[in-house]
């Protein structure tokens, strides 16, 4: 066999395998829900195509037994489809489902975290000492918690627990639309390592999924969380049938508060991040569709007489809305820091959610404030 | 009668009328269409309330004879309603309709221009030498022309023709929603004179209509025009049923091109202007509703087989879409300056409008471009 181009640069006599030869990176996706499966599909199309990655993409599956009695991971490997969370979509033959977390990560150079946020702490604990020390991580997990002393970023949790550099990927990303290869965009937020960020872009970018990297991990990650509070506000406007002017105004005020809140907590956050997919585009998608908007619309239609708890049970089979809990967390920060005046929209969303104010307060609060830009 | 507070500062022996006494400004609205009538209503509520304005608001009416045989201006003055362009809404008893342009403007200190843009040149010509030399003007007119050598701003036309300072007011402003006093926002863009801008804010701002001033007349005015090109793109996405991700992505790319185009033409344009109501909020409103979006949607649904001319005739009773002509004008600038690479979305919108590319090109163009942020 003719030597490959790359082999010319290998020192004479070196005894190395084909992978190390051109230092191909191995990728593991930790999570196999709807978004995790789509991420695996995107990644798998690129690892096949690009020489800098190992073809195989390992996907850790939280094992479940399907109604048929089969294990989910077995069915994924047999059919190349996640029949439970992304039915009808081929993931790529180079995606290998693995129910053993420790085994799934042990050789990985690049770790993609994409699980529900409430599992992240336990998963990180379980991974301590099990991963390569020079691995790079990226978080696609939305919904970090905002504690009184400030936000608990999931990228920070990963970095601190596992001692690895962690970027984030956020954007206007309804998983099923990307699975159907409809055009969309996303933003990689990175801390310092531009080279690692470019590698993440290579790994995710496809003709129908355009990825851009910005050096602003906190800005990108906060966008992914705070937009859900604005989506609740947009849902109230929809429920009150206030029209497109008002909805656009509330979305704009929300974007402004997202920016101001992020910058007060992290002075390094950049204005330009809010023009990226993770900012204005994700906000638009979330305020047009999305379950936060939908349940808030129902809440306002009922004049606040049926609680979010009740509506969530009915509409989401008991799942909790991110936006309602984030609004409550943000409210605590505002209270703790004396910032209510600076964030009238965020404040009023929480007060409506807990029934202290009627849904119509979503616009009335503006009428008693002096203007500010 | 007890002397008013203001009279204390009047020099002894001064012989002046009550208006000059506290130098109340007289306001004339030039235009009485849908948006002009709403503007008159907003203004009239403030001139009554605030001591710094003369109560009466004069509104120039392009005279029409109604089917009843009555003159439009007579009916407005008799009923306090613009029965043709804003039926059912009381304008305020202090609004006086006047079909004589010269008479309407002769005492005015503040001139509000709000006519269709194609009438502006003739109106300005007719006003030369007829207005107070120290009058302040503001333009609410959307749809300036973009010529090969750059945009012909309507604020510039007014300033140059009449020798007065001219600000602009733009925003997410569907006139009928504001007439119903639903909450919305607007942006005043001013050139130098901050004091004049604050007076415009006072004149327009109400509890349900929040106005903010920014020193960026070109940025604000360009937003009001360029957003219509993006609305055409958004309409194509809707017609192709590509979903919310894609629509949000196209709106974001459009906002980015609006910003880049404005800044290349006027380096003084500020990024922050695009976060104001005239920027992101007006873009959202226009891409959710609006006739540009609607006709573009129909165009895409028909696979581009029925021309815009044909659809406009059918859907708009022969009225022309702003977005289609602006896209063509912008395309000329791009061609003249060699900027196609910098503005792929603006370019492709025009090429779809004229049938050179199919509607589906609205997303495909991204697939053949290298990424750029």
Coordinates of C-alpha atoms in Angstrom, one line a residue, chain A residues 20 30 33-34 49 65 78 89 100 121 135-137 207 214 224 308 322 333 349 370-371 373:
Chain A
X20 CA -2.0 7.9 16.8
X30 CA -22.5 11.6 27.0
X33 CA -31.9 11.9 24.4
X34 CA -33.5 13.8 21.6
X49 CA -15.4 12.9 6.5
X65 CA -35.8 -1.6 28.7
X78 CA -28.9 -3.0 15.6
X89 CA -33.6 9.2 11.8
X100 CA -21.3 1.6 30.3
X121 CA -23.6 16.6 39.0
X135 CA -9.5 15.6 27.2
X136 CA -11.4 18.6 26.0
X137 CA -15.1 18.9 27.0
X207 CA -23.8 22.5 5.4
X214 CA -16.9 33.2 20.2
X224 CA -29.2 29.4 26.9
X308 CA -48.1 26.6 36.8
X322 CA -37.1 25.5 33.1
X333 CA -30.2 37.1 42.8
X349 CA -42.2 37.4 35.4
X370 CA -39.3 56.0 34.1
X371 CA -37.8 55.4 30.7
X373 CA -32.4 52.4 27.7

